[in-house]
PDB file of C-alpha atoms and ligand atoms in Angstrom:
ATOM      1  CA  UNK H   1      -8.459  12.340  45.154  1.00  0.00           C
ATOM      2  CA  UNK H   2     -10.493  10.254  48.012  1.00  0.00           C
ATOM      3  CA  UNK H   3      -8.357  12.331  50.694  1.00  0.00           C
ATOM      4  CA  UNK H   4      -9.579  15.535  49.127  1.00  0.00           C
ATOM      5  CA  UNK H   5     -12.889  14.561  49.355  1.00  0.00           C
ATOM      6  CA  UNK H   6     -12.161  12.949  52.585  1.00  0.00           C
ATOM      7  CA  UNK H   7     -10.868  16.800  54.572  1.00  0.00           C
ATOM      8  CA  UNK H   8     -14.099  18.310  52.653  1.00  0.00           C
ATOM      9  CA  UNK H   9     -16.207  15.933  54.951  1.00  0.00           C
ATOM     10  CA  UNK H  10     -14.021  16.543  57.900  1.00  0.00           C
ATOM     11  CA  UNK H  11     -13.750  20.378  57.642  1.00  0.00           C
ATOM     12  CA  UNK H  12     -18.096  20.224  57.122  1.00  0.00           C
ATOM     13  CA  UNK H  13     -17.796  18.613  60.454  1.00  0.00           C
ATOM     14  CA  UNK H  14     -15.537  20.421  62.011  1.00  0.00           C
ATOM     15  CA  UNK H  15     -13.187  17.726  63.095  1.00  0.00           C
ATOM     16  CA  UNK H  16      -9.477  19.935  63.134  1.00  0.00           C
ATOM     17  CA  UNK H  17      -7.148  16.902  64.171  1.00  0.00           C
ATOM     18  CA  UNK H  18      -8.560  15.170  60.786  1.00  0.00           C
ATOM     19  CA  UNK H  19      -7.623  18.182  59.380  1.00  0.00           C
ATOM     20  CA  UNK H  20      -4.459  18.732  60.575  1.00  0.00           C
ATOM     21  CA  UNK H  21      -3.379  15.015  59.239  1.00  0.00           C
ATOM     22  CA  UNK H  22      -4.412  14.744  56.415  1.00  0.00           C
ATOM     23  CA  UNK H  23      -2.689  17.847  55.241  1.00  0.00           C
ATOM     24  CA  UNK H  24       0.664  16.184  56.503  1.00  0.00           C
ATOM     25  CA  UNK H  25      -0.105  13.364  54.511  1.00  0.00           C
ATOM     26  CA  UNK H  26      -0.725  15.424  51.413  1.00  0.00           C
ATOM     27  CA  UNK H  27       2.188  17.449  52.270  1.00  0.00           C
ATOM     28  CA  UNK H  28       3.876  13.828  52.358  1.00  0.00           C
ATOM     29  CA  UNK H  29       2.314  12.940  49.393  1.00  0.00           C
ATOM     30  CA  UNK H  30       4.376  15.891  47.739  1.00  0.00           C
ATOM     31  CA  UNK H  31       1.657  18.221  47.369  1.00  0.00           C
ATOM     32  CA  UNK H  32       2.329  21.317  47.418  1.00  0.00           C
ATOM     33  CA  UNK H  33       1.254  23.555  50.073  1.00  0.00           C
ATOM     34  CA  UNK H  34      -0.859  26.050  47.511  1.00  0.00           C
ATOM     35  CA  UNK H  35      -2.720  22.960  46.090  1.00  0.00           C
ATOM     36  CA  UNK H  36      -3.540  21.589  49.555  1.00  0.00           C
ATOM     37  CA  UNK H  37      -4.987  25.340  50.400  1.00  0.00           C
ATOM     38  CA  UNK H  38      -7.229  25.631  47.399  1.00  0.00           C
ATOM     39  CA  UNK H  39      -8.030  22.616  46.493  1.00  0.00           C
ATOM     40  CA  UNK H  40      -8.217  20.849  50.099  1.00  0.00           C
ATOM     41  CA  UNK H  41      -9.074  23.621  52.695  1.00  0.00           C
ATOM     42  CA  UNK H  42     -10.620  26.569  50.300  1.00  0.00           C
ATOM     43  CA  UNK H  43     -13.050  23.952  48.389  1.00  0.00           C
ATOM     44  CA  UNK H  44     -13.860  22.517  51.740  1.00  0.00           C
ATOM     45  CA  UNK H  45     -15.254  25.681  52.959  1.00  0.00           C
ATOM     46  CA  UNK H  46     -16.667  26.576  49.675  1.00  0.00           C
ATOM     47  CA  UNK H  47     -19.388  24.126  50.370  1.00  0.00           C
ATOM     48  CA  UNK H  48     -19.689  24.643  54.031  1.00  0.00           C
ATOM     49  CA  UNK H  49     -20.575  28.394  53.194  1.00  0.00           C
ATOM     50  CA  UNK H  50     -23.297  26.871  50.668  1.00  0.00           C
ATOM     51  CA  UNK H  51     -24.748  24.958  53.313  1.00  0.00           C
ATOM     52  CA  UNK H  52     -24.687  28.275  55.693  1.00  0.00           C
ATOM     53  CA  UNK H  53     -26.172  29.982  52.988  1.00  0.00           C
ATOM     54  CA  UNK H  54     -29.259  27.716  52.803  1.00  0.00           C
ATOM     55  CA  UNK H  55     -29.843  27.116  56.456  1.00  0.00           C
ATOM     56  CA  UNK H  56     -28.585  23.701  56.589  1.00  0.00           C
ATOM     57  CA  UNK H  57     -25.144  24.668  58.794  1.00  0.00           C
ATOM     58  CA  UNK H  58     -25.582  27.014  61.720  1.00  0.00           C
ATOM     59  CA  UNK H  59     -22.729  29.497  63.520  1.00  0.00           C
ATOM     60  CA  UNK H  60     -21.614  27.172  65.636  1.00  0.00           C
ATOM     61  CA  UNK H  61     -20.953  24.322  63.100  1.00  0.00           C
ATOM     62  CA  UNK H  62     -19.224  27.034  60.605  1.00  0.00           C
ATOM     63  CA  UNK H  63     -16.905  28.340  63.458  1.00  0.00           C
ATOM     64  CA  UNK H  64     -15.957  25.035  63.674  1.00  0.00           C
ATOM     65  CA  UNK H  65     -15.300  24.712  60.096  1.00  0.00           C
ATOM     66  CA  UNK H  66     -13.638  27.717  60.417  1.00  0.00           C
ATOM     67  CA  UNK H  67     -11.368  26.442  63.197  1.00  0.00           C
ATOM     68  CA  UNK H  68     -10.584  23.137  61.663  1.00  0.00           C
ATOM     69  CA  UNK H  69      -9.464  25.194  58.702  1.00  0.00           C
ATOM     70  CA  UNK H  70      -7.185  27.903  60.424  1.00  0.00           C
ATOM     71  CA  UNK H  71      -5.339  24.474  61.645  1.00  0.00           C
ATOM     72  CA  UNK H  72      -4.820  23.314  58.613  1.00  0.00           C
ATOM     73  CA  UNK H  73      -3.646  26.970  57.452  1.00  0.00           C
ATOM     74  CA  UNK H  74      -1.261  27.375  60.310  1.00  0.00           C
ATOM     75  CA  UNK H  75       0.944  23.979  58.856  1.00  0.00           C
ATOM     76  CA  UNK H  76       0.572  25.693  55.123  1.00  0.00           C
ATOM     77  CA  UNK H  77       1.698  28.728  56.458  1.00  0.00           C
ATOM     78  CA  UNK H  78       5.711  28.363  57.122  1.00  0.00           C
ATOM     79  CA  UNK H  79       5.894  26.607  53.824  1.00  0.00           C
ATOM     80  CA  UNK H  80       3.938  29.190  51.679  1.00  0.00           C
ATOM     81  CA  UNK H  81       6.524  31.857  53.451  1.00  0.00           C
ATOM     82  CA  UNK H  82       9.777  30.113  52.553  1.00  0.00           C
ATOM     83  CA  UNK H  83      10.956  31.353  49.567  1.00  0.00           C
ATOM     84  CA  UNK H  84      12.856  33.951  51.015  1.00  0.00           C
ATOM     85  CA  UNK H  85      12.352  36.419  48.539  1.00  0.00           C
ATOM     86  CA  UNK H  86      13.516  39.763  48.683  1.00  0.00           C
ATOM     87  CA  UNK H  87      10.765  42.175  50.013  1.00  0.00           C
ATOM     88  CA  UNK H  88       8.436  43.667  47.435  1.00  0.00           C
ATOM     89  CA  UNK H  89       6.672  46.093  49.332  1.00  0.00           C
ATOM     90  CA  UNK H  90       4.548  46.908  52.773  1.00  0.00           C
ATOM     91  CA  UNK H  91       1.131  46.367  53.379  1.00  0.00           C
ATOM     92  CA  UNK H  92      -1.464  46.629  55.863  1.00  0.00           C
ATOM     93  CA  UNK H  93      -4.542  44.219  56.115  1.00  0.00           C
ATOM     94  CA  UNK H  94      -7.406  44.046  57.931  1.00  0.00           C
ATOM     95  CA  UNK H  95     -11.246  43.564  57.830  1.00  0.00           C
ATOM     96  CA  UNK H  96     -13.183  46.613  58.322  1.00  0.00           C
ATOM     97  CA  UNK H  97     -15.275  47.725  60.777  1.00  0.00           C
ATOM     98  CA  UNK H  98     -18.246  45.174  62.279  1.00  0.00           C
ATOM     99  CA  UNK H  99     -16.769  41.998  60.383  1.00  0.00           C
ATOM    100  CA  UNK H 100     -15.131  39.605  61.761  1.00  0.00           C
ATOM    101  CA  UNK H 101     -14.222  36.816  58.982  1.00  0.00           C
ATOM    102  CA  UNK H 102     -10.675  36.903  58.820  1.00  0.00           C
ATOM    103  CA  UNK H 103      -9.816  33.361  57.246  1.00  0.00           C
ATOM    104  CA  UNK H 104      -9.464  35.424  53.685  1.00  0.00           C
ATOM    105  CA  UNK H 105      -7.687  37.754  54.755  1.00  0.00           C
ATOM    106  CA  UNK H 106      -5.404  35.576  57.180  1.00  0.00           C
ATOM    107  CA  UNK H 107      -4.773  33.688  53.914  1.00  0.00           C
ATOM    108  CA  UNK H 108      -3.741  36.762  51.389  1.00  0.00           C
ATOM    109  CA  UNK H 109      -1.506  37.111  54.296  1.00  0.00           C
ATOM    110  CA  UNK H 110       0.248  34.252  54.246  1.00  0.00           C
ATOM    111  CA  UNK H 111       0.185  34.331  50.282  1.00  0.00           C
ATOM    112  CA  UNK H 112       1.615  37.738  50.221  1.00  0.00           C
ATOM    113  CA  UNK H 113       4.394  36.944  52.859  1.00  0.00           C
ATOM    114  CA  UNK H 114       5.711  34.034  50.454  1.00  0.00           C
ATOM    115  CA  UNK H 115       5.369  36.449  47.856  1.00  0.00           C
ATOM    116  CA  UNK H 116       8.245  38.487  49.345  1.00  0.00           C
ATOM    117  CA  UNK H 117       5.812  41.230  50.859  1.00  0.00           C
ATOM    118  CA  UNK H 118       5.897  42.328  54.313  1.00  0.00           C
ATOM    119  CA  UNK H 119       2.382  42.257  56.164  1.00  0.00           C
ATOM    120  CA  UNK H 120       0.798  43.613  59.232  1.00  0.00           C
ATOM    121  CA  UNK H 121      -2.573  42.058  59.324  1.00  0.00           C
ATOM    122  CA  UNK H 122      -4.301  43.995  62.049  1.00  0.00           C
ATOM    123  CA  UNK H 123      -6.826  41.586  62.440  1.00  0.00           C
ATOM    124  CA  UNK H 124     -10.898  41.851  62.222  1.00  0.00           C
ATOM    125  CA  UNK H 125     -13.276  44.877  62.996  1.00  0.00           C
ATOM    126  CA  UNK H 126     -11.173  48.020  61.950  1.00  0.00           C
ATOM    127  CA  UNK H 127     -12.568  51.704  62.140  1.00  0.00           C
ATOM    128  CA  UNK H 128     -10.502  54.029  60.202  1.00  0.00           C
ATOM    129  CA  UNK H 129      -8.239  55.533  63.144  1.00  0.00           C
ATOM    130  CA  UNK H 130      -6.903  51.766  63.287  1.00  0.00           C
ATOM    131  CA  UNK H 131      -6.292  51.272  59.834  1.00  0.00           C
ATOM    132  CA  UNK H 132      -4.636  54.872  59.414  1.00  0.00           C
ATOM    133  CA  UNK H 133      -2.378  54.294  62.564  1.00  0.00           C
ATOM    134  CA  UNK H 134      -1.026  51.016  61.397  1.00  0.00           C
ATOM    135  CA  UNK H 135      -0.291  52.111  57.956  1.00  0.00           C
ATOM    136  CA  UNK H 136       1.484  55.291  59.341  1.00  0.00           C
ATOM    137  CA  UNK H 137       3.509  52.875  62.175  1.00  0.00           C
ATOM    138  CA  UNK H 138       4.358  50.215  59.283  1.00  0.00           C
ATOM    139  CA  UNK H 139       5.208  52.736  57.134  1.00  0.00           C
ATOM    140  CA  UNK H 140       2.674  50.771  54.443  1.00  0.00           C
ATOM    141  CA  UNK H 141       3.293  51.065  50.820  1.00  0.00           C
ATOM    142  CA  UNK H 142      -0.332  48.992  50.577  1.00  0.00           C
ATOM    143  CA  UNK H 143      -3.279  49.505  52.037  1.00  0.00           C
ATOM    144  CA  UNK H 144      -5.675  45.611  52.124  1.00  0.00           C
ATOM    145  CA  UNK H 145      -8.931  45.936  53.428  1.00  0.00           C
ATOM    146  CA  UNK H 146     -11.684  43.021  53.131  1.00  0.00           C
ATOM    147  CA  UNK H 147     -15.068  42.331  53.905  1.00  0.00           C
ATOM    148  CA  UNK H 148     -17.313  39.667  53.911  1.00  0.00           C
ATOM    149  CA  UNK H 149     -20.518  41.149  54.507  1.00  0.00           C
ATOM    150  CA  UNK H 150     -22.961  43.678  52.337  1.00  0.00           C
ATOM    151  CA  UNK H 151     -23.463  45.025  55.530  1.00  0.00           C
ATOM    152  CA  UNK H 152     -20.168  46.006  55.851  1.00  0.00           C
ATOM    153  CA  UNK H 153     -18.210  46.527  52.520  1.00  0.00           C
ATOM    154  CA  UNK H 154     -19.666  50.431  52.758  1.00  0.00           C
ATOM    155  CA  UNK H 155     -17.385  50.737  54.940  1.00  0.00           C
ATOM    156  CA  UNK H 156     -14.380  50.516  52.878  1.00  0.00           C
ATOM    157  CA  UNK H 157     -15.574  53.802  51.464  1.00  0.00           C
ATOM    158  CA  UNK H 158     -15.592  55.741  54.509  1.00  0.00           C
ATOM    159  CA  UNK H 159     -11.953  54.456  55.029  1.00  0.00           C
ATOM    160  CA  UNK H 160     -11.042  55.929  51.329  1.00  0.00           C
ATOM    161  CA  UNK H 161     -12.805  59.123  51.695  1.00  0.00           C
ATOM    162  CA  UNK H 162     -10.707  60.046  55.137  1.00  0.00           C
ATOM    163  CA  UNK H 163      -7.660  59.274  53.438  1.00  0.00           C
ATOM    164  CA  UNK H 164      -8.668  61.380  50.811  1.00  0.00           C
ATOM    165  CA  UNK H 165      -9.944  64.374  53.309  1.00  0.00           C
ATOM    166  CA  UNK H 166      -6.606  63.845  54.971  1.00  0.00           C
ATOM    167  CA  UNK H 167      -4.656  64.489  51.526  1.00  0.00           C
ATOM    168  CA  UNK H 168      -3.465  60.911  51.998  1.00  0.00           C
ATOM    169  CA  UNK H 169      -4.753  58.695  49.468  1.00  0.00           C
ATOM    170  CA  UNK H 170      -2.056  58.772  46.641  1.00  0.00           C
ATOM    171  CA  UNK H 171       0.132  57.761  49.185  1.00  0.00           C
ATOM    172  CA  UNK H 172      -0.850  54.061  49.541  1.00  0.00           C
ATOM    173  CA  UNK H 173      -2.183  51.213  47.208  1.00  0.00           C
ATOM    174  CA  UNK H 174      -5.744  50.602  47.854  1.00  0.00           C
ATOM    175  CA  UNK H 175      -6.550  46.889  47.565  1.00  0.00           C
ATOM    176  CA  UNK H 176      -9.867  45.599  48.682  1.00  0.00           C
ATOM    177  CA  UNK H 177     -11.236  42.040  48.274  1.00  0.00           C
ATOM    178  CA  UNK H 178     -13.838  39.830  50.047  1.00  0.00           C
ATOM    179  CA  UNK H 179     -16.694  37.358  48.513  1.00  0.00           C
ATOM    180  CA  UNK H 180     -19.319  40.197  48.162  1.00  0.00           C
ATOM    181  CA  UNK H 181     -17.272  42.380  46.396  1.00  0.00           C
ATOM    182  CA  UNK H 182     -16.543  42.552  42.963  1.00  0.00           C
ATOM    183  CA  UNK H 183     -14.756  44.949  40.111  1.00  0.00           C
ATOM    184  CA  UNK H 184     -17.446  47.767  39.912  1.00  0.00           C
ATOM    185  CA  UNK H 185     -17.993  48.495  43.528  1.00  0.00           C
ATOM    186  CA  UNK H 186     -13.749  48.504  44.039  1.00  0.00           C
ATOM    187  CA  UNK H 187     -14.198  50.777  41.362  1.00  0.00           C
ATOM    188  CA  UNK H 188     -17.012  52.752  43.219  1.00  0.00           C
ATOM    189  CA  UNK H 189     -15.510  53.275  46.517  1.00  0.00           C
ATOM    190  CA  UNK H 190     -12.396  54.976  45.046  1.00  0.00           C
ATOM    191  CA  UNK H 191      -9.757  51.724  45.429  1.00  0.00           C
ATOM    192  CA  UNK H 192      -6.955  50.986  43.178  1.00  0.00           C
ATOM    193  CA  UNK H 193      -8.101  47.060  42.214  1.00  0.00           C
ATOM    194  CA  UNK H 194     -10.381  44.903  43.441  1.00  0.00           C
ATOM    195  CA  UNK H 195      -9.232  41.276  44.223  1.00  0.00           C
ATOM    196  CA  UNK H 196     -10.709  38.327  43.443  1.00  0.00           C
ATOM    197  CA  UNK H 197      -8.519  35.817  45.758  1.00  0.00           C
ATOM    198  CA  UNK H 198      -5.166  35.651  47.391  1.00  0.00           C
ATOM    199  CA  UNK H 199      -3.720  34.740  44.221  1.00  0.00           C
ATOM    200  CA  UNK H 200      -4.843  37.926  42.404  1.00  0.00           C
ATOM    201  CA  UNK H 201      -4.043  40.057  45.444  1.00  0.00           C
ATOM    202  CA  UNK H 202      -0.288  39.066  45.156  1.00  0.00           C
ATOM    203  CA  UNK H 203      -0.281  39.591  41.208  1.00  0.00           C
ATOM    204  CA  UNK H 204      -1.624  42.875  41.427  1.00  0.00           C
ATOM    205  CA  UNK H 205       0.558  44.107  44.699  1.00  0.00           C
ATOM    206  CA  UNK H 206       3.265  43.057  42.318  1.00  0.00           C
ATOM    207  CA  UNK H 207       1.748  45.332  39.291  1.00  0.00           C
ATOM    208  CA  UNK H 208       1.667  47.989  41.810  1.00  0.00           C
ATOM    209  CA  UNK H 209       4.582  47.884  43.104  1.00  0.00           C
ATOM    210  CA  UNK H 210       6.766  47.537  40.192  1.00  0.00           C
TER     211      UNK H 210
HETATM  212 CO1  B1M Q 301     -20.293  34.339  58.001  1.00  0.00          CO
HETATM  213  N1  B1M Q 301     -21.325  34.953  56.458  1.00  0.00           N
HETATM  214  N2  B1M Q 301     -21.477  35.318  59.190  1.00  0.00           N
HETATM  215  N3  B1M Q 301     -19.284  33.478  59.413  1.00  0.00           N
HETATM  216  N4  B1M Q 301     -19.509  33.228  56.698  1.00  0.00           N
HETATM  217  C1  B1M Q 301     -20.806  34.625  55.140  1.00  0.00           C
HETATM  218  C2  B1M Q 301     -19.861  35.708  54.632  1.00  0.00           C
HETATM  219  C3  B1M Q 301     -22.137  34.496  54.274  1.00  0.00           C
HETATM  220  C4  B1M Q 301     -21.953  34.783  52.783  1.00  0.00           C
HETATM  221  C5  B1M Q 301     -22.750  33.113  54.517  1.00  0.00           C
HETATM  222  C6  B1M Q 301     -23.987  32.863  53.700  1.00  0.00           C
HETATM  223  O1  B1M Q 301     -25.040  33.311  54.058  1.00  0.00           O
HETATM  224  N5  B1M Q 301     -23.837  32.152  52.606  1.00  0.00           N
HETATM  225  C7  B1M Q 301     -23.082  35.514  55.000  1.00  0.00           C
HETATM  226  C8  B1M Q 301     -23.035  36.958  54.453  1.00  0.00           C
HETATM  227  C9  B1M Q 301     -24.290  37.334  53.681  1.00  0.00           C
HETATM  228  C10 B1M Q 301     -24.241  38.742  53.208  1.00  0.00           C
HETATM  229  O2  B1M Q 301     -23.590  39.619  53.692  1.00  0.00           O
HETATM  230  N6  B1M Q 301     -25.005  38.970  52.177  1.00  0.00           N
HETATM  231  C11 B1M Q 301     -22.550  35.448  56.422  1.00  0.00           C
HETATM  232  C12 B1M Q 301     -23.276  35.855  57.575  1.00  0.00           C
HETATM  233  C13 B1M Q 301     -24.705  36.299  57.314  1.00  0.00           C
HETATM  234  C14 B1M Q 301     -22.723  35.853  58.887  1.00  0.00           C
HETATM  235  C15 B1M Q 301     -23.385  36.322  60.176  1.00  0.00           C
HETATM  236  C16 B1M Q 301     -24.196  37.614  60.083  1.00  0.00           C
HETATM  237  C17 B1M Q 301     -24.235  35.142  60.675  1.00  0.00           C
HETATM  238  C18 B1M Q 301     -25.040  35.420  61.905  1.00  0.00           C
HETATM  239  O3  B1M Q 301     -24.521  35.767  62.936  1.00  0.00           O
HETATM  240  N7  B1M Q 301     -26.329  35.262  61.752  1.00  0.00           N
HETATM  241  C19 B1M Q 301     -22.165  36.483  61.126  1.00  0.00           C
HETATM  242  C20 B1M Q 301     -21.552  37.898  61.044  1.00  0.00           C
HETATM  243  C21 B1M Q 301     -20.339  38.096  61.908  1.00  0.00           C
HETATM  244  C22 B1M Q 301     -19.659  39.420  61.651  1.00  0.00           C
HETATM  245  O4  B1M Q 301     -18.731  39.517  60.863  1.00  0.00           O
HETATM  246  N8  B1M Q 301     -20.102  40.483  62.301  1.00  0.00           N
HETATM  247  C23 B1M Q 301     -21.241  35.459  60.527  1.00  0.00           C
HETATM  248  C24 B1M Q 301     -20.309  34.728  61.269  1.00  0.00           C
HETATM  249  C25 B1M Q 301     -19.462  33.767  60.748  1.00  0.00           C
HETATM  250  C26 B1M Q 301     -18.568  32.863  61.595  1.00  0.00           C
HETATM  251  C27 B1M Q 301     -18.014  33.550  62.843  1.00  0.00           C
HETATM  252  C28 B1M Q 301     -19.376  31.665  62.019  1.00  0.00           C
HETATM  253  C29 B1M Q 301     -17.500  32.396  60.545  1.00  0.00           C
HETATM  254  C30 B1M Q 301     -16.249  33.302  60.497  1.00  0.00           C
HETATM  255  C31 B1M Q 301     -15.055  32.696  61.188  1.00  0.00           C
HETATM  256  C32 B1M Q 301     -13.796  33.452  60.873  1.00  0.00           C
HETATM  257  O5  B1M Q 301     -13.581  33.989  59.821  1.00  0.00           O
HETATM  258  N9  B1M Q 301     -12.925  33.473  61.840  1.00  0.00           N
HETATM  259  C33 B1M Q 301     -18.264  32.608  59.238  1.00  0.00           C
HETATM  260  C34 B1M Q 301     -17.879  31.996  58.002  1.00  0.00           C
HETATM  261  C35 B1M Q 301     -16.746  31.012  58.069  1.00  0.00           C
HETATM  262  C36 B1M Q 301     -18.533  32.290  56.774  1.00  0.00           C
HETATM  263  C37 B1M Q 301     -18.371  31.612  55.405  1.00  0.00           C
HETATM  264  C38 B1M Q 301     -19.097  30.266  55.490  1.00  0.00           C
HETATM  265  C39 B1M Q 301     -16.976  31.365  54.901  1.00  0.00           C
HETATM  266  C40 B1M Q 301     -16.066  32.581  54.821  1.00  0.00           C
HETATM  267  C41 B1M Q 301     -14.672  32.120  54.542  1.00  0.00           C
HETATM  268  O6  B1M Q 301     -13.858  31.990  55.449  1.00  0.00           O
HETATM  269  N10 B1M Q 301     -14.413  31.738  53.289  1.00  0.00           N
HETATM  270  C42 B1M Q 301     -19.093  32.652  54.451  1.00  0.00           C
HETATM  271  C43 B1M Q 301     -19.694  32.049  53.218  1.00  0.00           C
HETATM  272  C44 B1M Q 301     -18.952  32.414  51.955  1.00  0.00           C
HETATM  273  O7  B1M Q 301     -18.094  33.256  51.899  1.00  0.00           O
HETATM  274  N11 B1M Q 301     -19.357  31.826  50.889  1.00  0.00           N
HETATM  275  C45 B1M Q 301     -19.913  33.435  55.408  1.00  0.00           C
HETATM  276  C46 B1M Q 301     -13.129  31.197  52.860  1.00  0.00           C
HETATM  277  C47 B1M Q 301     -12.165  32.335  52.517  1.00  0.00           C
HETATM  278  C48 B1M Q 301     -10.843  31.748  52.072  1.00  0.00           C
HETATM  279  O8  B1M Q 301     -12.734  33.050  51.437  1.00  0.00           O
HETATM  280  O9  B1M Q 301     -13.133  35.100  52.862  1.00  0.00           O
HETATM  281  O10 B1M Q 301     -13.964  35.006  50.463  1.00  0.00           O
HETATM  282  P1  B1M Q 301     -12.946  34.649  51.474  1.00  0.00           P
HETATM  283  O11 B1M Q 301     -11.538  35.231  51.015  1.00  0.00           O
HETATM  284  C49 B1M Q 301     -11.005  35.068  49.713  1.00  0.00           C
HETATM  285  C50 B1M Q 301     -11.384  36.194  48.751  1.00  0.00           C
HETATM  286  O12 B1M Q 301     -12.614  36.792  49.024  1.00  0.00           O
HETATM  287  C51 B1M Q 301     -10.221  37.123  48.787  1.00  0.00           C
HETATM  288  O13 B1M Q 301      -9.125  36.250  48.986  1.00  0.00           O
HETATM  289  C52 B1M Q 301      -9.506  35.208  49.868  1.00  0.00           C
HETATM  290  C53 B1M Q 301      -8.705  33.968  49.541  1.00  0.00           C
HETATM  291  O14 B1M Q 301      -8.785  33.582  48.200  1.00  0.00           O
HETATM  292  N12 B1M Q 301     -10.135  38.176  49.821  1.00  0.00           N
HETATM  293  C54 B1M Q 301      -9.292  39.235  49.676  1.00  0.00           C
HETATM  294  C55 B1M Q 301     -10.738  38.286  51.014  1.00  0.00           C
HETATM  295  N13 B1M Q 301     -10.330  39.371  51.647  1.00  0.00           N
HETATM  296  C56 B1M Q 301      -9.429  39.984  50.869  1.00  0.00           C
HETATM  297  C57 B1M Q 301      -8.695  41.158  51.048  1.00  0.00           C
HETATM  298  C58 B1M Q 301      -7.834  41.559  50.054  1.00  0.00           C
HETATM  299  C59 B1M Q 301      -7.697  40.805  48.869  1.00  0.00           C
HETATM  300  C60 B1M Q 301      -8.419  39.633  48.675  1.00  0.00           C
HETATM  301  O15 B1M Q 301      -7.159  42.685  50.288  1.00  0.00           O
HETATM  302  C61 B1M Q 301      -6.138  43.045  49.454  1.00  0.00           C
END
């Protein structure tokens, strides 16, 4: 698709009313709002994080990127949440302590509300006294955490290991996700399931929570 390949160029460049557009005319097109996400948004940042990775894109130029893509999310968003499904469960999201990347997190959000789940996502840089006082206020069946750094995945432990000094932990789902991650260190830190992407996050609340 030439208008796929078209928003990967615009979201590199960080050009959000280009953005915005042409996921109306996808949307127009009859798309539907999941396959504009991953295929249109998600693969378009796929390569900009390449390019960070190698030196070629810069902080400024990715916040863009990153801006241009939240747009785009926020006209997904009201169409990935309409199925008015009963509510599953409760959880609380956020990204942990010292990281502040919260377009993955943003978007298990969204994924999970049209799922029929009710979320609080308390936003980015989370010690544990935030984390534990939403989940108490919510009244939180699930706990999401996610990182984005190596720097600060660790910290996902120290969030499990309070609830667990606190006699605490059986009472939530733990759910962690976040690119660095993967199935042995979920297993490591003490967390019910690692996730791999919104997609999985939603399919194993559901496990859970059945
Ligand atoms: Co940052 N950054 N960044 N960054 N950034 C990465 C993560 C990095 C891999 C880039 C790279 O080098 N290739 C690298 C980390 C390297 C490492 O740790 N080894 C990195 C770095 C180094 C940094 C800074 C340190 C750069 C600097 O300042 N020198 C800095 C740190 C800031 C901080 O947090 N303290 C920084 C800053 C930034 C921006 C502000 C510019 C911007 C963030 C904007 C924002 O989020 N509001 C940014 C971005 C955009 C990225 C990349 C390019 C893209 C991340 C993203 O949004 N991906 C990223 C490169 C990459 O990941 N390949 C990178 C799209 C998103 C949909 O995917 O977040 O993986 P993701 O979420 C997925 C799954 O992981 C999963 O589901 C989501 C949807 O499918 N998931 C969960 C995520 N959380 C979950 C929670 C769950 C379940 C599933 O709970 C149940």
């Amino acid at each position: 698709e030439e208008l796929v390949q078209q928003m990967h160029d615009d979201l590199y460049d960080g050009m959000r009313p280009e953005i915005e557009e042409a996921t109306h005319i996808l949307l127009d097109r009859g798309w539907a709002p999941y396959r504009v996400l991953t295929e249109a948004l998600v693969g378009g940042m796929k390569i900009v994080g390449e390019d960070f990775r190698d030196g070629i894109l810069f902080v400024p130029e990715v916040l863009l990127a990153a801006n241009s893509m939240k747009a785009g999310m926020a006209i997904l968003k009201p169409l990935l949440a309409e199925t008015g499904a009963p509510t599953i469960g409760k959880m609380v999201i956020g990204t942990v302590k010292g990281d502040i990347h919260d377009i993955g997190q943003n978007l298990v959000t969204m994924m999970m509300e049209g799922a029929g789940f009710e979320v609080l996502n308390i936003g980015i840089n989370n010690p544990v006294d935030k984390y534990l006082d939403a989940m108490k206020e919510f009244d939180a069946d699930i706990l999401g955490m996610s990182a984005l750094l190596t720097t600060t995945m660790p910290y996902m432990k120290v969030v499990i290991d309070t609830m667990v000094q606190m006699g605490i932990r059986d009472d939530y789902i733990v759910l962690v996700g976040g690119a660095p991650l993967n199935e042995e260190f979920g297993k490591a830190i003490g967390a019910d399931a690692y996730c791999r992407d919104a997609a999985v996050a939603v399919e194993t609340a559901k496990t859970f929570m059945a």
